[in-house]
Amino acid sequence: MDKFEEAMLSMFGMTPAEWEEAARKFAAKCTCPSCPTYNRCAKKEQELLFCATGKSFMCISEKKDCICPVCPITSELGLKHRFFCTKGSEKAQRYEHALWGTKII
Ligand code: SF4
Ligand code: SF4
């Protein structure tokens, strides 16, 4: 189990209030607003923490650069992917997208 999987596992046991508090703390560290890809629409809609929440909702479609690799959340949660705002959350990029096109049997 890697760092990200351990972090996800520890969050499963959180109450909604604990989860809200954790999400607030993570969002405060999110460096997306300093990224060239982050745009006015995302700022206006206060979109943040795409690594957890998934793709930008109707704001970001054009990729420029991604500064996720230097964000403190990347090392804290052991993220392996980037461009979460256009490609989906870490969980989606790791697992859900990987399952697309595969068969159960
Ligand atoms: S890794 Fe990227 S999306 Fe996640 S909090 Fe940091 S800057 Fe935001
Ligand atoms: S997820 Fe990456 S590319 Fe998107 S705004 Fe955040 S730092 Fe920039």
Coordinates of N, CA, C and O and ligand atoms in Angstrom, one line a residue:
M1 N 0.9 -1.2 0.0 CA 0.0 0.0 0.0 C 0.9 1.3 0.0 O 1.8 1.3 0.8
D2 N 0.7 2.2 -0.9 CA 1.5 3.4 -0.9 C 0.9 4.5 -0.1 O -0.2 4.3 0.5
K3 N 1.6 5.6 -0.1 CA 1.2 6.8 0.8 C -0.3 7.2 0.5 O -1.0 7.5 1.4
F4 N -0.6 7.3 -0.8 CA -2.0 7.8 -1.2 C -3.0 6.8 -0.6 O -4.0 7.2 -0.1
E5 N -2.8 5.5 -0.8 CA -3.8 4.5 -0.4 C -3.9 4.6 1.2 O -5.0 4.5 1.7
E6 N -2.8 4.8 1.9 CA -2.9 4.9 3.3 C -3.6 6.1 3.7 O -4.4 6.0 4.7
A7 N -3.4 7.2 3.0 CA -4.1 8.5 3.4 C -5.6 8.3 3.1 O -6.5 8.7 4.0
M8 N -6.0 7.6 2.0 CA -7.4 7.4 1.7 C -8.1 6.5 2.8 O -9.2 6.8 3.3
L9 N -7.3 5.5 3.2 CA -7.8 4.6 4.2 C -8.1 5.3 5.5 O -9.1 5.1 6.2
S10 N -7.1 6.2 5.9 CA -7.3 6.9 7.2 C -8.5 7.8 7.1 O -9.1 8.1 8.2
M11 N -8.9 8.3 5.9 CA -10.0 9.2 5.8 C -11.3 8.5 5.9 O -12.4 9.1 6.2
F12 N -11.3 7.2 5.6 CA -12.6 6.5 5.6 C -13.3 6.5 7.0 O -14.5 6.5 7.1
G13 N -12.5 6.6 8.0 CA -13.0 6.5 9.4 C -13.4 7.9 9.9 O -13.9 8.0 11.0
M14 N -13.3 8.9 9.1 CA -13.6 10.3 9.5 C -15.1 10.6 9.6 O -15.9 10.1 8.7
T15 N -15.5 11.4 10.6 CA -16.9 11.8 10.6 C -17.1 12.9 9.5 O -16.1 13.5 9.1
P16 N -18.3 13.3 9.2 CA -18.5 14.4 8.2 C -17.8 15.7 8.6 O -17.2 16.4 7.8
A17 N -17.9 16.0 9.9 CA -17.3 17.2 10.5 C -15.7 17.1 10.3 O -15.1 18.1 9.9
E18 N -15.2 16.0 10.6 CA -13.7 15.8 10.5 C -13.3 15.9 9.1 O -12.2 16.5 8.7
W19 N -14.1 15.3 8.2 CA -13.8 15.4 6.8 C -13.8 16.8 6.2 O -13.0 17.3 5.5
E20 N -14.8 17.6 6.7 CA -15.0 19.0 6.3 C -13.8 19.8 6.7 O -13.2 20.6 6.0
E21 N -13.3 19.5 8.0 CA -12.2 20.2 8.5 C -10.9 19.9 7.7 O -10.1 20.8 7.4
A22 N -10.7 18.6 7.4 CA -9.6 18.2 6.7 C -9.6 18.8 5.3 O -8.5 19.3 4.8
A23 N -10.7 18.8 4.6 CA -10.9 19.4 3.3 C -10.5 20.9 3.3 O -9.9 21.4 2.4
R24 N -11.0 21.5 4.4 CA -10.7 23.0 4.5 C -9.1 23.2 4.6 O -8.6 24.1 4.0
K25 N -8.5 22.4 5.4 CA -7.0 22.5 5.5 C -6.3 22.2 4.2 O -5.4 22.9 3.9
F26 N -6.7 21.2 3.5 CA -6.1 20.8 2.2 C -6.3 22.0 1.2 O -5.4 22.4 0.5
A27 N -7.5 22.5 1.2 CA -7.8 23.6 0.2 C -7.0 24.8 0.5 O -6.6 25.5 -0.4
A28 N -6.7 25.1 1.8 CA -5.9 26.2 2.1 C -4.5 26.1 1.6 O -3.8 27.1 1.3
K29 N -4.0 24.9 1.4 CA -2.6 24.6 0.8 C -2.6 24.5 -0.7 O -1.5 24.5 -1.3
C30 N -3.7 24.4 -1.3 CA -3.8 24.2 -2.8 C -3.2 25.3 -3.5 O -3.6 26.5 -3.3
T31 N -2.2 25.1 -4.4 CA -1.5 26.1 -5.1 C -2.1 26.4 -6.5 O -1.5 27.2 -7.3
C32 N -3.2 25.8 -6.8 CA -3.8 26.0 -8.1 C -3.9 27.4 -8.5 O -3.7 27.8 -9.7
P33 N -4.4 28.3 -7.6 CA -4.5 29.7 -8.0 C -3.3 30.4 -8.6 O -3.3 31.4 -9.3
S34 N -2.1 29.8 -8.3 CA -0.8 30.4 -8.9 C -0.4 29.7 -10.2 O 0.6 30.0 -10.8
C35 N -1.2 28.8 -10.7 CA -0.9 28.0 -11.9 C -1.4 28.7 -13.2 O -2.4 29.3 -13.2
P36 N -0.6 28.7 -14.2 CA -1.0 29.3 -15.5 C -2.3 28.8 -16.1 O -3.0 29.4 -16.8
T37 N -2.6 27.5 -15.8 CA -3.8 26.9 -16.3 C -5.1 27.4 -15.6 O -6.2 27.5 -16.1
Y38 N -4.9 27.8 -14.3 CA -6.0 28.3 -13.5 C -6.6 29.6 -14.1 O -5.8 30.5 -14.3
N39 N -7.8 29.7 -14.4 CA -8.3 30.9 -15.0 C -9.3 31.7 -14.2 O -9.7 31.3 -13.0
R40 N -9.8 32.8 -14.8 CA -10.7 33.7 -14.1 C -12.0 33.0 -13.6 O -12.5 33.2 -12.5
C41 N -12.5 32.1 -14.5 CA -13.8 31.4 -14.2 C -13.6 30.5 -12.9 O -14.4 30.5 -12.0
A42 N -12.4 29.8 -12.9 CA -12.2 28.9 -11.7 C -12.0 29.7 -10.5 O -12.5 29.3 -9.4
K43 N -11.4 30.9 -10.6 CA -11.2 31.8 -9.5 C -12.6 32.3 -9.0 O -12.9 32.2 -7.8
K44 N -13.4 32.7 -9.9 CA -14.7 33.2 -9.6 C -15.6 32.1 -8.9 O -16.3 32.4 -7.9
E45 N -15.5 30.9 -9.4 CA -16.3 29.8 -8.8 C -15.6 29.2 -7.6 O -16.1 28.2 -7.0
Q46 N -14.4 29.7 -7.2 CA -13.6 29.3 -6.1 C -13.3 27.8 -6.2 O -13.4 27.0 -5.2
E47 N -13.0 27.3 -7.4 CA -12.6 25.9 -7.5 C -11.2 25.7 -7.0 O -10.3 26.5 -7.3
L48 N -11.0 24.6 -6.3 CA -9.7 24.3 -5.7 C -9.7 22.8 -5.5 O -10.7 22.1 -5.7
L49 N -8.5 22.3 -5.2 CA -8.4 20.9 -4.8 C -8.9 19.8 -5.8 O -9.6 18.9 -5.4
F50 N -8.6 20.1 -7.0 CA -9.0 19.2 -8.1 C -8.5 17.8 -7.9 O -9.1 16.8 -8.4
C51 N -7.4 17.6 -7.2 CA -6.8 16.3 -7.0 C -7.8 15.4 -6.2 O -7.8 14.2 -6.3
A52 N -8.6 16.1 -5.4 CA -9.6 15.3 -4.6 C -11.0 15.4 -5.2 O -11.8 14.4 -5.2
T53 N -11.4 16.6 -5.7 CA -12.7 16.8 -6.2 C -13.0 16.4 -7.6 O -14.1 16.3 -8.1
G54 N -11.9 16.3 -8.4 CA -12.0 16.0 -9.8 C -12.0 17.2 -10.7 O -11.6 18.3 -10.3
K55 N -12.4 16.9 -12.0 CA -12.2 18.0 -13.0 C -12.9 19.3 -12.7 O -14.0 19.3 -12.0
S56 N -12.4 20.4 -13.2 CA -13.1 21.7 -13.1 C -14.5 21.6 -13.8 O -14.6 20.9 -14.8
F57 N -15.4 22.2 -13.1 CA -16.8 22.1 -13.6 C -17.0 23.3 -14.6 O -17.3 24.4 -14.1
M58 N -16.9 23.1 -15.9 CA -17.2 24.1 -16.9 C -16.2 25.3 -16.9 O -16.5 26.3 -17.6
C59 N -15.1 25.3 -16.2 CA -14.2 26.5 -16.2 C -12.9 26.2 -17.0 O -12.5 27.0 -17.8
I60 N -12.2 25.1 -16.6 CA -10.9 24.9 -17.2 C -10.9 23.8 -18.3 O -11.3 22.7 -18.0
S61 N -10.5 24.2 -19.5 CA -10.4 23.1 -20.5 C -9.1 23.2 -21.2 O -8.6 22.2 -21.8
E62 N -8.5 24.4 -21.1 CA -7.2 24.6 -21.8 C -6.0 24.3 -20.9 O -5.9 25.0 -19.9
K63 N -5.2 23.4 -21.2 CA -4.0 23.1 -20.3 C -2.8 23.9 -20.7 O -2.5 24.0 -21.9
K64 N -2.2 24.6 -19.8 CA -1.0 25.3 -20.0 C 0.2 24.6 -19.3 O 1.0 23.9 -20.0
D65 N 0.2 24.8 -18.0 CA 1.3 24.1 -17.3 C 0.5 23.6 -16.0 O -0.6 24.0 -15.8
C66 N 1.2 22.7 -15.3 CA 0.6 22.2 -14.0 C 1.6 22.3 -12.9 O 2.7 21.7 -13.1
I67 N 1.3 23.0 -11.9 CA 2.3 23.1 -10.8 C 1.9 22.2 -9.6 O 2.5 22.4 -8.5
C68 N 1.1 21.2 -9.8 CA 0.8 20.3 -8.8 C 2.0 19.6 -8.2 O 2.1 19.4 -7.0
P69 N 3.0 19.2 -9.1 CA 4.2 18.5 -8.5 C 4.9 19.3 -7.4 O 5.5 18.7 -6.6
V70 N 4.8 20.6 -7.4 CA 5.4 21.4 -6.3 C 4.5 21.8 -5.2 O 4.9 22.5 -4.3
C71 N 3.2 21.4 -5.3 CA 2.3 21.7 -4.2 C 2.5 20.8 -3.0 O 2.8 19.6 -3.2
P72 N 2.4 21.3 -1.8 CA 2.7 20.5 -0.6 C 1.7 19.3 -0.5 O 2.1 18.3 0.1
I73 N 0.6 19.4 -1.1 CA -0.4 18.3 -1.0 C 0.1 17.0 -1.8 O -0.1 15.9 -1.4
T74 N 0.9 17.3 -2.8 CA 1.4 16.2 -3.6 C 2.3 15.2 -2.8 O 2.1 14.0 -2.8
S75 N 3.2 15.8 -2.0 CA 4.0 15.0 -1.2 C 3.3 14.5 0.1 O 3.5 13.4 0.5
E76 N 2.4 15.3 0.6 CA 1.6 15.0 1.8 C 0.7 13.7 1.5 O 0.6 12.8 2.3
L77 N 0.1 13.7 0.3 CA -0.8 12.6 0.0 C -0.2 11.5 -0.9 O -0.8 10.5 -1.3
G78 N 1.0 11.8 -1.4 CA 1.7 10.8 -2.3 C 1.0 10.8 -3.6 O 0.8 9.7 -4.2
L79 N 0.7 11.9 -4.2 CA 0.0 11.9 -5.5 C 1.0 11.6 -6.6 O 2.2 12.0 -6.6
K80 N 0.5 10.8 -7.6 CA 1.4 10.4 -8.7 C 1.0 11.2 -10.0 O 1.8 11.1 -11.0
H81 N -0.2 11.7 -10.1 CA -0.6 12.3 -11.3 C -0.6 13.8 -11.2 O -0.3 14.4 -10.2
R82 N -1.1 14.5 -12.3 CA -1.2 15.9 -12.3 C -2.3 16.3 -13.3 O -3.0 15.5 -13.8
F83 N -2.5 17.6 -13.6 CA -3.5 18.1 -14.4 C -4.9 17.6 -14.0 O -5.7 17.2 -14.8
F84 N -5.1 17.6 -12.7 CA -6.4 17.1 -12.1 C -7.6 17.9 -12.6 O -8.7 17.4 -12.7
C85 N -7.4 19.2 -12.9 CA -8.5 20.0 -13.3 C -9.1 19.6 -14.6 O -10.2 19.9 -14.9
T86 N -8.3 19.0 -15.5 CA -8.8 18.6 -16.8 C -8.8 17.1 -16.9 O -9.5 16.6 -17.8
K87 N -8.1 16.3 -16.1 CA -8.1 14.9 -16.2 C -8.8 14.1 -15.1 O -9.0 12.9 -15.3
G88 N -9.2 14.8 -14.1 CA -9.9 14.1 -13.0 C -9.0 13.9 -11.8 O -7.8 14.1 -11.8
S89 N -9.6 13.5 -10.7 CA -8.9 13.3 -9.4 C -7.8 12.3 -9.4 O -7.8 11.5 -10.4
E90 N -7.0 12.3 -8.4 CA -6.0 11.2 -8.3 C -6.6 9.8 -8.3 O -6.2 8.9 -9.1
K91 N -7.7 9.7 -7.6 CA -8.4 8.4 -7.5 C -8.9 8.0 -8.9 O -8.7 6.9 -9.4
A92 N -9.5 8.9 -9.6 CA -10.0 8.6 -11.0 C -8.9 8.3 -11.9 O -9.0 7.3 -12.7
Q93 N -7.8 9.1 -11.9 CA -6.7 8.8 -12.8 C -6.1 7.4 -12.5 O -5.6 6.7 -13.4
R94 N -6.0 7.1 -11.2 CA -5.4 5.8 -10.8 C -6.3 4.6 -11.2 O -5.8 3.6 -11.7
Y95 N -7.5 4.7 -10.8 CA -8.4 3.5 -10.8 C -9.5 3.5 -11.8 O -9.7 2.6 -12.6
E96 N -10.3 4.6 -11.7 CA -11.5 4.6 -12.6 C -11.2 4.6 -14.0 O -11.8 3.9 -14.8
H97 N -10.2 5.5 -14.4 CA -9.9 5.6 -15.8 C -9.2 4.3 -16.3 O -9.3 3.8 -17.4
A98 N -8.5 3.6 -15.3 CA -7.8 2.4 -15.7 C -8.7 1.3 -16.0 O -8.4 0.4 -16.7
L99 N -9.9 1.3 -15.4 CA -10.9 0.3 -15.6 C -11.7 0.4 -16.9 O -12.3 -0.5 -17.4
W100 N -11.7 1.6 -17.4 CA -12.4 1.9 -18.6 C -12.0 1.0 -19.8 O -10.8 0.9 -20.1
G101 N -12.9 0.3 -20.4 CA -12.6 -0.6 -21.5 C -12.2 -2.0 -21.0 O -12.0 -2.9 -21.9
T102 N -12.1 -2.2 -19.7 CA -11.8 -3.6 -19.3 C -13.1 -4.3 -19.0 O -14.2 -3.7 -19.0
K103 N -13.0 -5.6 -18.8 CA -14.2 -6.4 -18.6 C -14.2 -7.1 -17.2 O -13.1 -7.4 -16.7
I104 N -15.4 -7.3 -16.6 CA -15.4 -7.9 -15.3 C -15.1 -9.4 -15.5 O -14.4 -10.0 -14.7
I105 N -15.6 -10.0 -16.6 CA -15.3 -11.5 -16.8 C -14.6 -11.7 -18.1 O -14.6 -10.8 -19.0
Ligands
SF4_1 S1 -2.0 18.8 -6.0 FE1 -2.8 20.3 -7.4 S2 -5.0 20.2 -7.3 FE2 -4.2 19.2 -5.5 S3 -4.2 20.8 -4.0 FE3 -2.2 20.8 -4.9 S4 -2.3 22.3 -6.6 FE4 -4.4 21.8 -5.9
SF4_2 S1 -4.7 20.9 -11.2 FE1 -2.6 21.4 -12.0 S2 -3.0 22.3 -14.0 FE2 -5.0 22.4 -12.9 S3 -5.0 24.4 -12.0 FE3 -4.2 23.0 -10.5 S4 -2.0 23.1 -10.7 FE4 -2.9 24.0 -12.6

